[in-house]
mmCIF file of C-alpha atoms in Angstrom:
data_model
loop_
_atom_site.group_PDB
_atom_site.id
_atom_site.type_symbol
_atom_site.label_atom_id
_atom_site.label_comp_id
_atom_site.label_asym_id
_atom_site.label_seq_id
_atom_site.Cartn_x
_atom_site.Cartn_y
_atom_site.Cartn_z
ATOM 1 C CA MET A 1 -0.019 0.006 -0.006
ATOM 2 C CA ALA A 2 1.300 3.441 -0.908
ATOM 3 C CA LEU A 3 0.137 5.157 2.205
ATOM 4 C CA PRO A 4 2.000 8.291 3.405
ATOM 5 C CA ASP A 5 3.813 7.927 6.834
ATOM 6 C CA SER A 6 1.307 10.379 8.334
ATOM 7 C CA LEU A 7 -1.465 7.742 7.914
ATOM 8 C CA LYS A 8 0.381 4.560 8.711
ATOM 9 C CA GLY A 9 -0.862 2.965 12.004
ATOM 10 C CA ARG A 10 -3.329 5.779 12.482
ATOM 11 C CA LEU A 11 -6.423 4.327 10.779
ATOM 12 C CA GLU A 12 -8.995 1.871 12.178
ATOM 13 C CA LEU A 13 -10.341 1.542 8.643
ATOM 14 C CA PRO A 14 -8.664 2.559 5.259
ATOM 15 C CA VAL A 15 -11.333 5.246 4.655
ATOM 16 C CA ILE A 16 -11.462 8.950 4.050
ATOM 17 C CA GLY A 17 -14.714 10.683 4.803
ATOM 18 C CA SER A 18 -15.091 12.912 1.778
ATOM 19 C CA PRO A 19 -15.667 16.734 2.112
ATOM 20 C CA LEU A 20 -19.423 17.427 1.843
ATOM 21 C CA PHE A 21 -20.452 21.007 0.973
ATOM 22 C CA ILE A 22 -22.610 22.411 3.850
ATOM 23 C CA VAL A 23 -22.825 19.005 5.569
ATOM 24 C CA SER A 24 -19.189 18.587 6.840
ATOM 25 C CA GLY A 25 -18.392 20.722 9.895
ATOM 26 C CA PRO A 26 -16.117 20.316 12.864
ATOM 27 C CA GLU A 27 -18.578 17.962 14.646
ATOM 28 C CA LEU A 28 -18.560 15.454 11.793
ATOM 29 C CA VAL A 29 -14.812 15.757 11.138
ATOM 30 C CA ILE A 30 -13.872 15.335 14.753
ATOM 31 C CA ALA A 31 -16.098 12.277 15.204
ATOM 32 C CA GLN A 32 -14.639 10.680 12.033
ATOM 33 C CA CYS A 33 -11.048 11.228 13.129
ATOM 34 C CA LYS A 34 -11.712 10.005 16.700
ATOM 35 C CA ALA A 35 -13.283 6.815 15.320
ATOM 36 C CA GLY A 36 -10.166 6.232 13.174
ATOM 37 C CA ILE A 37 -10.817 7.436 9.665
ATOM 38 C CA VAL A 38 -9.720 10.654 7.902
ATOM 39 C CA GLY A 39 -12.378 13.295 8.291
ATOM 40 C CA SER A 40 -12.501 16.300 5.923
ATOM 41 C CA PHE A 41 -14.467 19.396 5.132
ATOM 42 C CA PRO A 42 -14.533 22.013 2.372
ATOM 43 C CA ALA A 43 -12.808 25.224 3.371
ATOM 44 C CA LEU A 44 -15.815 27.116 1.977
ATOM 45 C CA ASN A 45 -18.077 25.568 4.587
ATOM 46 C CA ALA A 46 -16.489 27.891 7.177
ATOM 47 C CA ARG A 47 -18.230 31.223 6.610
ATOM 48 C CA PRO A 48 -17.369 34.001 6.716
ATOM 49 C CA ALA A 49 -13.618 33.425 5.914
ATOM 50 C CA HIS A 50 -12.245 34.109 9.375
ATOM 51 C CA VAL A 51 -14.339 31.146 10.776
ATOM 52 C CA LEU A 52 -11.934 28.788 8.970
ATOM 53 C CA GLU A 53 -9.122 29.474 11.414
ATOM 54 C CA GLU A 54 -11.524 28.951 14.368
ATOM 55 C CA TRP A 55 -12.418 25.554 12.917
ATOM 56 C CA LEU A 56 -8.835 24.546 12.367
ATOM 57 C CA ILE A 57 -7.950 25.491 15.913
ATOM 58 C CA ARG A 58 -10.931 23.624 17.315
ATOM 59 C CA ILE A 59 -10.294 20.446 15.381
ATOM 60 C CA LYS A 60 -6.674 20.307 16.149
ATOM 61 C CA SER A 61 -7.212 20.984 19.764
ATOM 62 C CA GLU A 62 -10.013 18.506 20.370
ATOM 63 C CA LEU A 63 -8.105 15.705 18.519
ATOM 64 C CA ALA A 64 -4.953 16.393 20.452
ATOM 65 C CA GLU A 65 -6.863 16.397 23.783
ATOM 66 C CA TYR A 66 -8.658 13.207 22.862
ATOM 67 C CA GLN A 67 -5.454 11.477 21.791
ATOM 68 C CA ALA A 68 -3.737 12.452 24.994
ATOM 69 C CA ALA A 69 -6.603 11.084 27.066
ATOM 70 C CA ASN A 70 -6.690 7.887 24.907
ATOM 71 C CA PRO A 71 -3.141 7.090 24.008
ATOM 72 C CA ASP A 72 -4.010 3.581 22.719
ATOM 73 C CA LYS A 73 -6.681 4.853 20.407
ATOM 74 C CA LYS A 74 -6.005 5.363 16.619
ATOM 75 C CA VAL A 75 -6.865 8.934 15.923
ATOM 76 C CA ALA A 76 -6.750 9.826 12.240
ATOM 77 C CA PRO A 77 -5.463 13.141 10.778
ATOM 78 C CA PHE A 78 -7.977 15.468 9.116
ATOM 79 C CA ALA A 79 -8.111 17.051 5.627
ATOM 80 C CA VAL A 80 -9.393 20.407 4.163
ATOM 81 C CA ASN A 81 -10.842 20.587 0.689
ATOM 82 C CA GLN A 82 -9.862 23.495 -1.527
ATOM 83 C CA ILE A 83 -11.947 24.289 -4.669
ATOM 84 C CA CYS A 84 -9.432 25.433 -7.258
ATOM 85 C CA HIS A 85 -11.479 27.516 -9.543
ATOM 86 C CA THR A 86 -11.647 31.173 -10.580
ATOM 87 C CA SER A 87 -15.104 31.509 -8.789
ATOM 88 C CA ASN A 88 -13.390 30.761 -5.450
ATOM 89 C CA ASP A 89 -12.010 34.090 -4.408
ATOM 90 C CA ARG A 90 -11.026 32.691 -1.004
ATOM 91 C CA LEU A 91 -8.371 30.193 -2.169
ATOM 92 C CA GLU A 92 -5.332 32.236 -1.299
ATOM 93 C CA HIS A 93 -6.681 33.212 2.127
ATOM 94 C CA ASP A 94 -7.812 29.690 2.877
ATOM 95 C CA MET A 95 -4.439 28.127 1.910
ATOM 96 C CA GLU A 96 -2.622 30.658 4.088
ATOM 97 C CA MET A 97 -4.741 29.416 7.039
ATOM 98 C CA CYS A 98 -4.021 25.777 6.155
ATOM 99 C CA VAL A 99 -0.283 26.434 5.883
ATOM 100 C CA LYS A 100 -0.265 28.370 9.185
ATOM 101 C CA HIS A 101 -1.982 25.537 11.003
ATOM 102 C CA GLU A 102 -0.166 22.778 9.124
ATOM 103 C CA VAL A 103 -3.288 20.911 7.914
ATOM 104 C CA PRO A 104 -2.127 17.300 7.431
ATOM 105 C CA ILE A 105 -3.989 16.747 4.145
ATOM 106 C CA ILE A 106 -5.235 19.061 1.544
ATOM 107 C CA ILE A 107 -7.872 17.676 -0.918
ATOM 108 C CA THR A 108 -7.922 19.752 -4.219
ATOM 109 C CA SER A 109 -10.771 19.761 -6.674
ATOM 110 C CA LEU A 110 -10.944 20.874 -10.302
ATOM 111 C CA ARG A 111 -7.626 22.564 -11.268
ATOM 112 C CA PRO A 112 -4.532 20.960 -9.575
ATOM 113 C CA PRO A 113 -2.676 24.132 -8.731
ATOM 114 C CA GLU A 114 1.072 23.958 -8.250
ATOM 115 C CA GLU A 115 0.916 26.690 -5.558
ATOM 116 C CA VAL A 116 -1.319 24.518 -3.284
ATOM 117 C CA VAL A 117 1.139 21.642 -3.554
ATOM 118 C CA LYS A 118 4.077 23.903 -2.712
ATOM 119 C CA GLY A 119 2.214 25.348 0.239
ATOM 120 C CA ALA A 120 1.302 21.923 1.679
ATOM 121 C CA HIS A 121 4.734 20.473 1.085
ATOM 122 C CA SER A 122 6.344 23.426 2.805
ATOM 123 C CA TYR A 123 5.402 21.880 6.196
ATOM 124 C CA GLY A 124 5.181 18.187 5.176
ATOM 125 C CA GLY A 125 1.471 18.149 4.353
ATOM 126 C CA LYS A 126 0.021 15.947 1.615
ATOM 127 C CA VAL A 127 -2.185 16.820 -1.377
ATOM 128 C CA PHE A 128 -4.821 14.472 -2.768
ATOM 129 C CA HIS A 129 -6.497 15.545 -5.936
ATOM 130 C CA ASP A 130 -9.946 14.652 -7.365
ATOM 131 C CA VAL A 131 -9.933 13.315 -10.916
ATOM 132 C CA ILE A 132 -12.519 11.636 -13.173
ATOM 133 C CA ASN A 133 -10.170 10.331 -15.936
ATOM 134 C CA VAL A 134 -6.634 9.472 -16.772
ATOM 135 C CA LYS A 135 -5.993 12.867 -18.637
ATOM 136 C CA HIS A 136 -6.853 14.799 -15.530
ATOM 137 C CA ALA A 137 -4.917 12.295 -13.329
ATOM 138 C CA LYS A 138 -1.679 12.731 -15.332
ATOM 139 C CA LYS A 139 -2.035 16.637 -15.126
ATOM 140 C CA ALA A 140 -2.345 16.401 -11.372
ATOM 141 C CA ALA A 141 0.612 14.012 -11.124
ATOM 142 C CA GLU A 142 2.700 16.463 -13.082
ATOM 143 C CA GLN A 143 1.935 19.147 -10.468
ATOM 144 C CA GLY A 144 3.372 16.914 -7.762
ATOM 145 C CA VAL A 145 0.263 15.690 -5.910
ATOM 146 C CA ASP A 146 0.832 12.954 -3.425
ATOM 147 C CA GLY A 147 -2.431 11.048 -4.101
ATOM 148 C CA LEU A 148 -5.129 10.755 -6.647
ATOM 149 C CA ILE A 149 -8.834 10.423 -5.759
ATOM 150 C CA LEU A 150 -10.393 8.520 -8.560
ATOM 151 C CA VAL A 151 -13.974 9.699 -8.735
ATOM 152 C CA CYS A 152 -15.773 6.895 -10.578
ATOM 153 C CA ALA A 153 -19.208 6.236 -11.785
ATOM 154 C CA GLY A 154 -21.832 6.435 -9.076
ATOM 155 C CA ALA A 155 -20.091 8.724 -6.803
ATOM 156 C CA GLY A 156 -22.128 11.419 -4.907
ATOM 157 C CA GLY A 157 -21.902 15.044 -5.902
ATOM 158 C CA HIS A 158 -19.458 15.708 -8.755
ATOM 159 C CA ALA A 159 -18.650 12.374 -10.353
ATOM 160 C CA GLY A 160 -17.268 10.730 -13.356
ATOM 161 C CA THR A 161 -18.630 7.970 -15.630
ATOM 162 C CA LEU A 162 -15.730 5.458 -15.697
ATOM 163 C CA SER A 163 -15.840 2.154 -14.011
ATOM 164 C CA PRO A 164 -13.459 1.747 -11.083
ATOM 165 C CA PHE A 165 -12.176 -1.426 -12.590
ATOM 166 C CA ALA A 166 -10.951 0.580 -15.636
ATOM 167 C CA LEU A 167 -9.673 3.772 -13.920
ATOM 168 C CA VAL A 168 -7.939 2.175 -10.941
ATOM 169 C CA ARG A 169 -6.063 -0.462 -12.952
ATOM 170 C CA GLU A 170 -4.992 2.055 -15.651
ATOM 171 C CA VAL A 171 -3.742 4.620 -13.133
ATOM 172 C CA LYS A 172 -1.841 2.035 -11.189
ATOM 173 C CA GLN A 173 0.288 1.259 -14.256
ATOM 174 C CA TRP A 174 2.047 4.598 -14.009
ATOM 175 C CA PHE A 175 1.238 6.316 -10.725
ATOM 176 C CA ASP A 176 3.087 5.148 -7.521
ATOM 177 C CA GLY A 177 1.487 7.575 -5.119
ATOM 178 C CA THR A 178 -1.626 7.030 -2.887
ATOM 179 C CA VAL A 179 -4.676 5.902 -4.837
ATOM 180 C CA ILE A 180 -8.134 6.661 -3.294
ATOM 181 C CA LEU A 181 -11.235 5.231 -4.789
ATOM 182 C CA SER A 182 -14.550 7.057 -4.860
ATOM 183 C CA GLY A 183 -17.910 5.890 -6.149
ATOM 184 C CA ALA A 184 -21.091 4.257 -4.690
ATOM 185 C CA MET A 185 -19.477 2.833 -1.555
ATOM 186 C CA SER A 186 -21.602 2.680 1.611
ATOM 187 C CA ASP A 187 -20.537 -0.457 3.524
ATOM 188 C CA GLY A 188 -17.503 -2.441 4.588
ATOM 189 C CA TRP A 189 -17.739 -4.868 1.682
ATOM 190 C CA SER A 190 -17.268 -1.875 -0.686
ATOM 191 C CA VAL A 191 -14.158 -0.766 1.221
ATOM 192 C CA ALA A 192 -12.723 -4.321 0.928
ATOM 193 C CA GLY A 193 -13.528 -4.341 -2.773
ATOM 194 C CA ALA A 194 -11.724 -0.980 -3.299
ATOM 195 C CA LEU A 195 -8.511 -2.417 -1.807
ATOM 196 C CA ALA A 196 -8.884 -5.655 -3.801
ATOM 197 C CA MET A 197 -8.737 -3.598 -6.937
ATOM 198 C CA GLY A 198 -5.521 -1.950 -5.901
ATOM 199 C CA ALA A 199 -6.729 1.351 -4.177
ATOM 200 C CA ASP A 200 -4.924 2.255 -0.966
ATOM 201 C CA LEU A 201 -8.077 3.999 0.569
ATOM 202 C CA ALA A 202 -11.752 4.170 0.091
ATOM 203 C CA TYR A 203 -13.519 7.565 -0.214
ATOM 204 C CA LEU A 204 -17.034 7.565 1.419
ATOM 205 C CA GLY A 205 -19.278 10.629 1.434
ATOM 206 C CA THR A 206 -22.945 10.052 1.057
ATOM 207 C CA ARG A 207 -22.999 7.410 3.862
ATOM 208 C CA PHE A 208 -21.874 10.114 6.331
ATOM 209 C CA VAL A 209 -24.561 12.451 5.408
ATOM 210 C CA ALA A 210 -26.933 10.015 7.178
ATOM 211 C CA THR A 211 -25.232 10.321 10.596
ATOM 212 C CA GLN A 212 -26.139 12.220 13.752
ATOM 213 C CA GLU A 213 -23.108 14.594 13.508
ATOM 214 C CA ALA A 214 -23.704 15.608 9.870
ATOM 215 C CA ASN A 215 -25.001 19.072 9.300
ATOM 216 C CA ALA A 216 -27.761 17.992 7.001
ATOM 217 C CA ASP A 217 -31.491 18.558 6.986
ATOM 218 C CA ALA A 218 -33.432 15.751 8.653
ATOM 219 C CA ALA A 219 -35.460 15.356 5.381
ATOM 220 C CA TYR A 220 -32.168 14.879 3.479
ATOM 221 C CA LYS A 221 -31.111 12.158 5.849
ATOM 222 C CA GLN A 222 -34.507 10.522 5.558
ATOM 223 C CA ASN A 223 -34.423 10.652 1.760
ATOM 224 C CA LEU A 224 -31.146 8.797 1.774
ATOM 225 C CA ILE A 225 -32.634 6.079 3.922
ATOM 226 C CA GLU A 226 -35.865 5.734 1.837
ATOM 227 C CA HIS A 227 -34.444 5.828 -1.666
ATOM 228 C CA SER A 228 -32.043 3.751 -3.817
ATOM 229 C CA ALA A 229 -29.779 3.922 -6.803
ATOM 230 C CA GLU A 230 -32.676 4.216 -9.249
ATOM 231 C CA ASP A 231 -33.505 7.606 -7.668
ATOM 232 C CA ILE A 232 -30.261 9.206 -8.631
ATOM 233 C CA VAL A 233 -30.008 11.698 -11.532
ATOM 234 C CA TYR A 234 -26.713 12.677 -13.248
ATOM 235 C CA SER A 235 -26.723 16.321 -14.396
ATOM 236 C CA ASN A 236 -24.467 19.294 -14.903
ATOM 237 C CA LEU A 237 -27.290 21.822 -14.512
ATOM 238 C CA PHE A 238 -26.675 22.921 -10.951
ATOM 239 C CA THR A 239 -22.990 23.688 -10.952
ATOM 240 C CA GLY A 240 -21.800 23.361 -14.491
ATOM 241 C CA VAL A 241 -19.982 20.031 -13.678
ATOM 242 C CA HIS A 242 -21.859 16.653 -13.958
ATOM 243 C CA GLY A 243 -22.892 15.206 -10.582
ATOM 244 C CA ASN A 244 -25.245 12.843 -9.017
ATOM 245 C CA TYR A 245 -28.262 14.088 -7.173
ATOM 246 C CA LEU A 246 -31.454 12.767 -5.434
ATOM 247 C CA ALA A 247 -34.391 12.922 -7.908
ATOM 248 C CA PRO A 248 -36.899 13.682 -5.171
ATOM 249 C CA SER A 249 -35.079 16.880 -4.220
ATOM 250 C CA ILE A 250 -35.029 17.980 -7.795
ATOM 251 C CA ALA A 251 -38.783 17.359 -7.961
ATOM 252 C CA ALA A 252 -39.366 19.169 -4.732
ATOM 253 C CA ALA A 253 -37.596 22.257 -6.215
ATOM 254 C CA GLY A 254 -40.114 22.463 -9.042
ATOM 255 C CA LEU A 255 -37.985 20.762 -11.787
ATOM 256 C CA ASP A 256 -38.489 17.639 -13.772
ATOM 257 C CA PRO A 257 -35.553 15.205 -12.885
ATOM 258 C CA ASN A 258 -36.275 13.360 -16.145
ATOM 259 C CA ASN A 259 -35.905 16.467 -18.369
ATOM 260 C CA LEU A 260 -33.172 18.695 -17.151
ATOM 261 C CA PRO A 261 -31.396 21.220 -19.487
ATOM 262 C CA GLU A 262 -27.657 21.526 -19.860
ATOM 263 C CA ALA A 263 -25.848 24.025 -17.782
ATOM 264 C CA ASP A 264 -24.198 27.223 -18.961
ATOM 265 C CA LYS A 265 -20.580 26.436 -18.061
ATOM 266 C CA SER A 266 -19.488 30.037 -18.375
ATOM 267 C CA LYS A 267 -21.514 30.778 -15.223
ATOM 268 C CA MET A 268 -20.016 28.120 -12.971
ATOM 269 C CA ASN A 269 -19.736 29.164 -9.371
ATOM 270 C CA PHE A 270 -18.850 26.552 -6.807
ATOM 271 C CA GLY A 271 -18.755 28.927 -3.806
ATOM 272 C CA SER A 272 -22.475 29.715 -4.085
ATOM 273 C CA GLY A 273 -23.890 26.355 -5.080
ATOM 274 C CA GLY A 274 -24.374 27.402 -8.639
ATOM 275 C CA ASN A 275 -26.136 30.225 -10.429
ATOM 276 C CA MET A 276 -29.748 28.990 -10.252
ATOM 277 C CA LYS A 277 -32.456 29.813 -7.815
ATOM 278 C CA GLN A 278 -32.305 26.211 -6.712
ATOM 279 C CA LYS A 279 -28.840 25.713 -5.068
ATOM 280 C CA ALA A 280 -26.830 22.557 -5.321
ATOM 281 C CA TRP A 281 -26.337 20.891 -1.953
ATOM 282 C CA LYS A 282 -28.844 23.213 -0.153
ATOM 283 C CA ASP A 283 -31.983 22.596 -2.283
ATOM 284 C CA ILE A 284 -30.754 19.919 -4.643
ATOM 285 C CA TRP A 285 -29.220 17.128 -2.581
ATOM 286 C CA GLY A 286 -26.207 15.314 -3.732
ATOM 287 C CA SER A 287 -26.072 11.481 -3.495
ATOM 288 C CA GLY A 288 -24.159 8.574 -4.628
ATOM 289 C CA GLN A 289 -25.648 5.421 -6.064
ATOM 290 C CA GLY A 290 -24.733 3.403 -2.927
ATOM 291 C CA ILE A 291 -27.716 4.659 -0.966
ATOM 292 C CA GLY A 292 -29.403 1.295 -1.261
ATOM 293 C CA GLN A 293 -27.275 0.165 1.767
ATOM 294 C CA ILE A 294 -28.265 3.093 3.918
ATOM 295 C CA LYS A 295 -30.958 2.117 6.382
ATOM 296 C CA ASP A 296 -30.429 4.523 9.356
ATOM 297 C CA ALA A 297 -28.649 7.625 10.520
ATOM 298 C CA PRO A 298 -26.408 6.495 13.611
ATOM 299 C CA PRO A 299 -23.652 8.298 15.415
ATOM 300 C CA VAL A 300 -20.385 8.319 13.467
ATOM 301 C CA GLY A 301 -18.575 6.076 15.916
ATOM 302 C CA GLU A 302 -21.248 3.473 15.779
ATOM 303 C CA LEU A 303 -21.290 3.543 11.895
ATOM 304 C CA ILE A 304 -17.540 3.149 11.643
ATOM 305 C CA ASP A 305 -17.610 0.272 14.079
ATOM 306 C CA ARG A 306 -20.234 -1.360 11.772
ATOM 307 C CA LEU A 307 -18.087 -0.577 8.591
ATOM 308 C CA LYS A 308 -15.064 -2.172 10.239
ATOM 309 C CA SER A 309 -16.959 -5.342 11.190
ATOM 310 C CA GLU A 310 -18.331 -5.579 7.626
ATOM 311 C CA TYR A 311 -14.769 -5.006 6.222
ATOM 312 C CA VAL A 312 -13.156 -7.690 8.409
ATOM 313 C CA GLN A 313 -16.012 -10.142 7.287
ATOM 314 C CA ALA A 314 -15.526 -9.304 3.631
ATOM 315 C CA CYS A 315 -11.717 -9.818 3.877
ATOM 316 C CA ARG A 316 -12.290 -13.150 5.726
ATOM 317 C CA GLU A 317 -14.767 -14.315 3.091
ATOM 318 C CA PHE A 318 -12.388 -13.271 0.261
ATOM 319 C CA ALA A 319 -9.471 -15.270 1.953
ATOM 320 C CA GLU A 320 -11.677 -18.305 2.200
ATOM 321 C CA ARG A 321 -12.209 -18.179 -1.611
ATOM 322 C CA MET A 322 -8.457 -17.841 -2.416
ATOM 323 C CA PRO A 323 -6.566 -20.838 -3.948
ATOM 324 C CA ALA A 324 -4.615 -22.840 -1.420
ATOM 325 C CA GLU A 325 -1.258 -21.921 -3.001
ATOM 326 C CA ALA A 326 -2.129 -18.144 -2.693
ATOM 327 C CA LEU A 327 -2.977 -18.561 1.036
ATOM 328 C CA GLN A 328 0.345 -20.541 1.580
ATOM 329 C CA GLY A 329 2.145 -17.673 -0.156
ATOM 330 C CA LEU A 330 0.647 -15.133 2.230
ATOM 331 C CA LYS A 331 1.447 -17.207 5.277
ATOM 332 C CA ALA A 332 5.101 -17.550 4.035
ATOM 333 C CA ALA A 333 5.370 -13.829 3.416
ATOM 334 C CA ALA A 334 4.035 -13.087 6.870
ATOM 335 C CA GLU A 335 6.589 -15.437 8.470
#
């Protein structure tokens, strides 16, 4: 596994909780990290801009205090997502705060800017970049990112169309950094499947919307529990970039989910949720295709315990199906 040293031995489960616009705040991030997975949030969730530093101080302080009181616990580092687009006029300020407080991981979206990589590397931080195809992956790698988040078909929010079987295996041919897989994962079996394909970490977002600590409307959480993959619509109308959204939320906003127009890409604005009256994430709810596995909205710690149990079971079942010679090879390597 191509895990950075900052993650080795600090994860209960090989998972990053993806940054969720509006939904991810300090409560969710802290709960995720305490439970042993990387928690993250978009810098733009902290509004106005000065609130970002308050959040960083709070997250670092609470995690440090928890680790000191529980030295045997695996407390994961956290990450901040930076939207690298001309519509984000806070990028410079927000990166200055991240450098000042030495945020362990920066997750970049859209353009992979060299200046963000330089800023993070100046204090030993890591940069993971969202991509939906090999072309974007190679551009990000050229900028020196430490990891690639492969956003495949079925991922919540902004998503690609490629199968993970295609994208992971192709990227692994030439990229030796950390590979993180995103797309329709909501249980421990999915996490095990991501690693079986060659990913180093799984990237779960929608499943954490339906948790007690998530800053999401109760109706949003209930919709995730009640609906399934067939209720997901793929459209670029709301932000200018194609993404997956809950059809019932589109209908509730007065739009026909089966007849949505194309977006005007010249008016893309990620900081405001788009340029329509109906705002992405606030009115139009993002969701991945893995919602068929969501049956409740528990506390984060309880959910991660469940995911870990499922992950262990999946790995055990996979091992039972392995040829005898493969198992003997694993035992020999362990000895």
